[in-house]
Amino acid sequence: MSKDMMPHFELFQPDSEETALDLLSRFGDEGWPVAGGHDSLSWFKDRAKYAANVVDLTGIASMRGIREVDGGIEIGALTTLTEIENNDIVQSRYGLLAQAAGHVASPQIRNVGTLGGNLNQDARCWYYRYGVDCYRAGGNTCYADTPEGQNREHCLWGADRCVAVSPSDVAPAMVALDATMIVRSASGTREVAAEDYFIGPDIDIERMTVLEPGELLTAVRIPGDWANAQFYFEKVADRNTWDFPLVNIASAMVVENGTISRIRIAAGAVQCTPRRLTVVEEVVTGSAPDEETAALAGQAAVRGATPLNFNHFKIPLLENLVKRAIRDA
Ligand SMILES: Cc1cc2nc3c(=O)[nH]c(=O)nc-3n(C[C@H](O)[C@H](O)[C@H](O)COP(=O)(O)OP(=O)(O)OC[C@H]3O[C@@H](n4cnc5c(N)ncnc54)[C@H](O)[C@@H]3O)c2cc1C
């Protein structure tokens, strides 16, 4: 395979959402929106995926920035991860998101990588990224799920031919904050709950989100309900810099009179979508956020996990991250 030489494509640089959407609607499967380009350009350079028409979104001012709306905030999809990490409102009211954005990759990648790009990034399975003909790439084999397959990064739940996980650090925070994705196409706008935005291989093995060709994520809205809650974010990776999560955890919790009155908690990198831990939410609501509740929460979180050959370690890892999220938030 020829690496590091991108194939030819036509580049379009619209300066409005309408023009971008018209172009993407015209191109359908042959169009590819690009924001920071960290994910897209590596596909092109590896020649593992190709688009005849690349629509560069970075000139669209309306898709940038963080604004207050209806008691919450709206973040344009082109806002960089650094802008999110350092924004005063995000830091003071939604510290969970500031932390999640600040744990992505390296400062250089966060300076250019966008919210939309992070949430829509593709799976990071070695085999798939290398360009082999696996199920996700339209073939009929999962190379990671074989006796010799390298699968320590892969899933504990939701395997369906493909065992790749959602690699985003920001996505579980959006689920925990009950965010809403604003999705636009040439024919209109729809709003999708963050929890429903990400899809597994059982729904469509070639996509990671509900976005259809021609659609764009233009913004993400975070409601006021979880502002100033007690937050917990932790990411465990093989190294502390420049690395994808092995498991991450994001939670928003409200404690009143010593007991947990409301909580949303989600884990990343354990299935193909961020995994909302509703069982944990049920177990801990109404209890004190103490050691005993934390232990019960950890046990509940890993029930039903089905490890692959090399990722058993993710089970105690997730259990401990959940414990800490309840006890240390
Ligand atoms: C070395 C390295 C390490 C990394 N480590 C981490 C990590 O630790 N944690 C983590 O979470 N991520 C990590 N990443 C992923 C990185 O965060 C994302 O690749 C980056 O944020 C993507 O943003 P981008 O704007 O560059 O995406 P792009 O490459 O521009 O886009 C990514 C995908 O999203 C689509 N897209 C972009 N914007 C939109 C939109 N508005 N609407 C619809 N579709 C859109 C593109 O078509 C493309 O398919 C890493 C990446 C690299 C290269």
GROMACS .gro file of C-alpha atoms in nm, residues 12-202:
model
  191
   12PHE     CA    1  -1.437   2.309  -0.197
   13GLN     CA    2  -1.416   2.589   0.060
   14PRO     CA    3  -1.765   2.726   0.132
   15ASP     CA    4  -1.814   3.017   0.371
   16SER     CA    5  -2.171   2.938   0.477
   17GLU     CA    6  -2.358   2.636   0.612
   18GLU     CA    7  -2.605   2.660   0.323
   19THR     CA    8  -2.336   2.636   0.055
   20ALA     CA    9  -2.163   2.349   0.236
   21LEU     CA   10  -2.491   2.162   0.268
   22ASP     CA   11  -2.577   2.218  -0.098
   23LEU     CA   12  -2.238   2.081  -0.199
   24LEU     CA   13  -2.266   1.780   0.030
   25SER     CA   14  -2.619   1.710  -0.088
   26ARG     CA   15  -2.497   1.722  -0.448
   27PHE     CA   16  -2.201   1.491  -0.382
   28GLY     CA   17  -2.379   1.234  -0.158
   29ASP     CA   18  -2.143   0.938  -0.098
   30GLU     CA   19  -1.874   1.110  -0.304
   31GLY     CA   20  -1.846   1.406  -0.062
   32TRP     CA   21  -1.638   1.427   0.257
   33PRO     CA   22  -1.661   1.719   0.504
   34VAL     CA   23  -1.331   1.810   0.668
   35ALA     CA   24  -1.277   2.027   0.977
   36GLY     CA   25  -0.935   2.001   1.148
   37GLY     CA   26  -0.845   1.710   0.922
   38HIS     CA   27  -0.669   1.492   1.181
   39ASP     CA   28  -0.884   1.191   1.113
   40SER     CA   29  -0.971   1.260   0.749
   41LEU     CA   30  -0.621   1.328   0.620
   42SER     CA   31  -0.481   1.014   0.780
   43TRP     CA   32  -0.740   0.811   0.588
   44PHE     CA   33  -0.645   0.988   0.266
   45LYS     CA   34  -0.270   0.957   0.324
   46ASP     CA   35  -0.302   0.588   0.403
   47ARG     CA   36  -0.514   0.552   0.090
   48ALA     CA   37  -0.749   0.340   0.296
   49LYS     CA   38  -1.047   0.568   0.225
   50TYR     CA   39  -1.099   0.813  -0.055
   51ALA     CA   40  -1.334   1.101  -0.139
   52ALA     CA   41  -1.358   1.262  -0.479
   53ASN     CA   42  -1.490   1.589  -0.329
   54VAL     CA   43  -1.362   1.732  -0.003
   55VAL     CA   44  -1.564   2.012   0.158
   56ASP     CA   45  -1.346   2.215   0.393
   57LEU     CA   46  -1.574   2.355   0.665
   58THR     CA   47  -1.321   2.581   0.833
   59GLY     CA   48  -1.438   2.902   0.660
   60ILE     CA   49  -1.790   2.879   0.806
   61ALA     CA   50  -1.800   3.136   1.087
   62SER     CA   51  -2.151   3.040   1.206
   63MET     CA   52  -2.022   2.696   1.311
   64ARG     CA   53  -1.764   2.837   1.552
   65GLY     CA   54  -1.782   2.961   1.908
   66ILE     CA   55  -1.951   2.906   2.241
   67ARG     CA   56  -2.270   3.099   2.325
   68GLU     CA   57  -2.526   3.098   2.605
   69VAL     CA   58  -2.875   2.979   2.503
   70ASP     CA   59  -3.188   2.891   2.704
   71GLY     CA   60  -3.007   2.851   3.033
   72GLY     CA   61  -2.741   2.631   2.877
   73ILE     CA   62  -2.474   2.669   2.611
   74GLU     CA   63  -2.438   2.598   2.241
   75ILE     CA   64  -2.099   2.506   2.099
   76GLY     CA   65  -2.038   2.533   1.725
   77ALA     CA   66  -1.905   2.212   1.574
   78LEU     CA   67  -1.596   2.391   1.439
   79THR     CA   68  -1.490   2.512   1.783
   80THR     CA   69  -1.150   2.367   1.862
   81LEU     CA   70  -1.090   2.141   2.157
   82THR     CA   71  -0.845   2.399   2.298
   83GLU     CA   72  -1.114   2.670   2.284
   84ILE     CA   73  -1.354   2.440   2.472
   85GLU     CA   74  -1.092   2.342   2.729
   86ASN     CA   75  -1.005   2.707   2.802
   87ASN     CA   76  -1.348   2.869   2.777
   88ASP     CA   77  -1.456   3.046   3.098
   89ILE     CA   78  -1.821   2.934   3.088
   90VAL     CA   79  -1.729   2.575   3.011
   91GLN     CA   80  -1.470   2.571   3.287
   92SER     CA   81  -1.694   2.729   3.549
   93ARG     CA   82  -2.024   2.548   3.475
   94TYR     CA   83  -1.939   2.239   3.275
   95GLY     CA   84  -1.597   2.144   3.406
   96LEU     CA   85  -1.658   1.787   3.290
   97LEU     CA   86  -1.643   1.898   2.928
   98ALA     CA   87  -1.336   2.117   2.982
   99GLN     CA   88  -1.161   1.816   3.133
  100ALA     CA   89  -1.269   1.574   2.861
  101ALA     CA   90  -1.158   1.812   2.583
  102GLY     CA   91  -0.830   1.873   2.766
  103HIS     CA   92  -0.754   1.500   2.775
  104VAL     CA   93  -0.768   1.453   2.398
  105ALA     CA   94  -0.436   1.372   2.231
  106SER     CA   95  -0.178   1.655   2.251
  107PRO     CA   96  -0.197   2.038   2.267
  108GLN     CA   97  -0.111   2.061   1.897
  109ILE     CA   98  -0.394   1.826   1.801
  110ARG     CA   99  -0.639   2.006   2.031
  111ASN     CA  100  -0.543   2.342   1.876
  112VAL     CA  101  -0.664   2.226   1.536
  113GLY     CA  102  -0.901   1.937   1.610
  114THR     CA  103  -1.265   2.040   1.636
  115LEU     CA  104  -1.560   1.932   1.846
  116GLY     CA  105  -1.741   1.803   1.535
  117GLY     CA  106  -1.434   1.615   1.419
  118ASN     CA  107  -1.382   1.456   1.758
  119LEU     CA  108  -1.744   1.343   1.788
  120ASN     CA  109  -1.756   1.213   1.429
  121GLN     CA  110  -1.415   1.050   1.418
  122ASP     CA  111  -1.395   0.696   1.287
  123ALA     CA  112  -1.296   0.379   1.474
  124ARG     CA  113  -0.929   0.327   1.558
  125CYS     CA  114  -0.908  -0.050   1.511
  126TRP     CA  115  -0.559  -0.131   1.380
  127TYR     CA  116  -0.686  -0.360   1.110
  128TYR     CA  117  -0.957  -0.129   0.984
  129ARG     CA  118  -0.727   0.175   0.977
  130TYR     CA  119  -0.469  -0.024   0.784
  131GLY     CA  120  -0.719  -0.070   0.505
  132VAL     CA  121  -0.788  -0.443   0.521
  133ASP     CA  122  -1.120  -0.578   0.396
  134CYS     CA  123  -1.280  -0.622   0.739
  135TYR     CA  124  -1.656  -0.617   0.801
  136ARG     CA  125  -1.655  -0.243   0.875
  137ALA     CA  126  -1.473  -0.184   0.547
  138GLY     CA  127  -1.729  -0.386   0.352
  139GLY     CA  128  -1.557  -0.727   0.374
  140ASN     CA  129  -1.657  -1.043   0.561
  141THR     CA  130  -1.397  -1.091   0.838
  142CYS     CA  131  -1.314  -0.927   1.170
  143TYR     CA  132  -0.937  -0.958   1.200
  144ALA     CA  133  -0.937  -0.831   1.560
  145ASP     CA  134  -1.175  -1.103   1.679
  146THR     CA  135  -0.966  -1.407   1.590
  147PRO     CA  136  -0.752  -1.622   1.826
  148GLU     CA  137  -0.440  -1.425   1.729
  149GLY     CA  138  -0.618  -1.091   1.677
  150GLN     CA  139  -0.478  -0.788   1.862
  151ASN     CA  140  -0.779  -0.668   2.054
  152ARG     CA  141  -0.671  -0.518   2.386
  153GLU     CA  142  -0.822  -0.180   2.279
  154HIS     CA  143  -1.149  -0.335   2.164
  155CYS     CA  144  -1.498  -0.377   2.311
  156LEU     CA  145  -1.655  -0.543   2.613
  157TRP     CA  146  -2.011  -0.494   2.487
  158GLY     CA  147  -2.197  -0.451   2.161
  159ALA     CA  148  -1.986  -0.671   1.932
  160ASP     CA  149  -2.167  -0.748   1.610
  161ARG     CA  150  -1.917  -0.872   1.351
  162CYS     CA  151  -1.702  -0.563   1.438
  163VAL     CA  152  -1.542  -0.525   1.784
  164ALA     CA  153  -1.406  -0.169   1.747
  165VAL     CA  154  -1.487   0.096   2.010
  166SER     CA  155  -1.577   0.463   2.008
  167PRO     CA  156  -1.236   0.633   2.059
  168SER     CA  157  -1.362   0.978   2.159
  169ASP     CA  158  -1.285   1.132   2.499
  170VAL     CA  159  -1.546   1.403   2.449
  171ALA     CA  160  -1.839   1.179   2.351
  172PRO     CA  161  -1.902   1.024   2.697
  173ALA     CA  162  -1.898   1.374   2.851
  174MET     CA  163  -2.167   1.482   2.604
  175VAL     CA  164  -2.380   1.181   2.701
  176ALA     CA  165  -2.331   1.254   3.072
  177LEU     CA  166  -2.428   1.619   3.018
  178ASP     CA  167  -2.740   1.514   2.823
  179ALA     CA  168  -2.633   1.719   2.521
  180THR     CA  169  -2.834   1.759   2.202
  181MET     CA  170  -2.672   1.738   1.861
  182ILE     CA  171  -2.793   1.986   1.600
  183VAL     CA  172  -2.786   1.813   1.262
  184ARG     CA  173  -2.848   2.001   0.939
  185SER     CA  174  -2.891   1.894   0.578
  186ALA     CA  175  -3.001   2.081   0.266
  187SER     CA  176  -3.358   1.980   0.350
  188GLY     CA  177  -3.376   2.084   0.715
  189THR     CA  178  -3.257   2.056   1.074
  190ARG     CA  179  -3.305   1.778   1.326
  191GLU     CA  180  -3.204   1.746   1.689
  192VAL     CA  181  -3.065   1.420   1.824
  193ALA     CA  182  -2.988   1.335   2.187
  194ALA     CA  183  -2.617   1.263   2.234
  195GLU     CA  184  -2.708   0.921   2.367
  196ASP     CA  185  -2.881   0.832   2.038
  197TYR     CA  186  -2.630   1.004   1.809
  198PHE     CA  187  -2.370   0.726   1.818
  199ILE     CA  188  -2.463   0.394   1.661
  200GLY     CA  189  -2.323   0.044   1.686
  201PRO     CA  190  -2.245  -0.212   1.415
  202ASP     CA  191  -2.580  -0.381   1.477
   0.00000   0.00000   0.00000
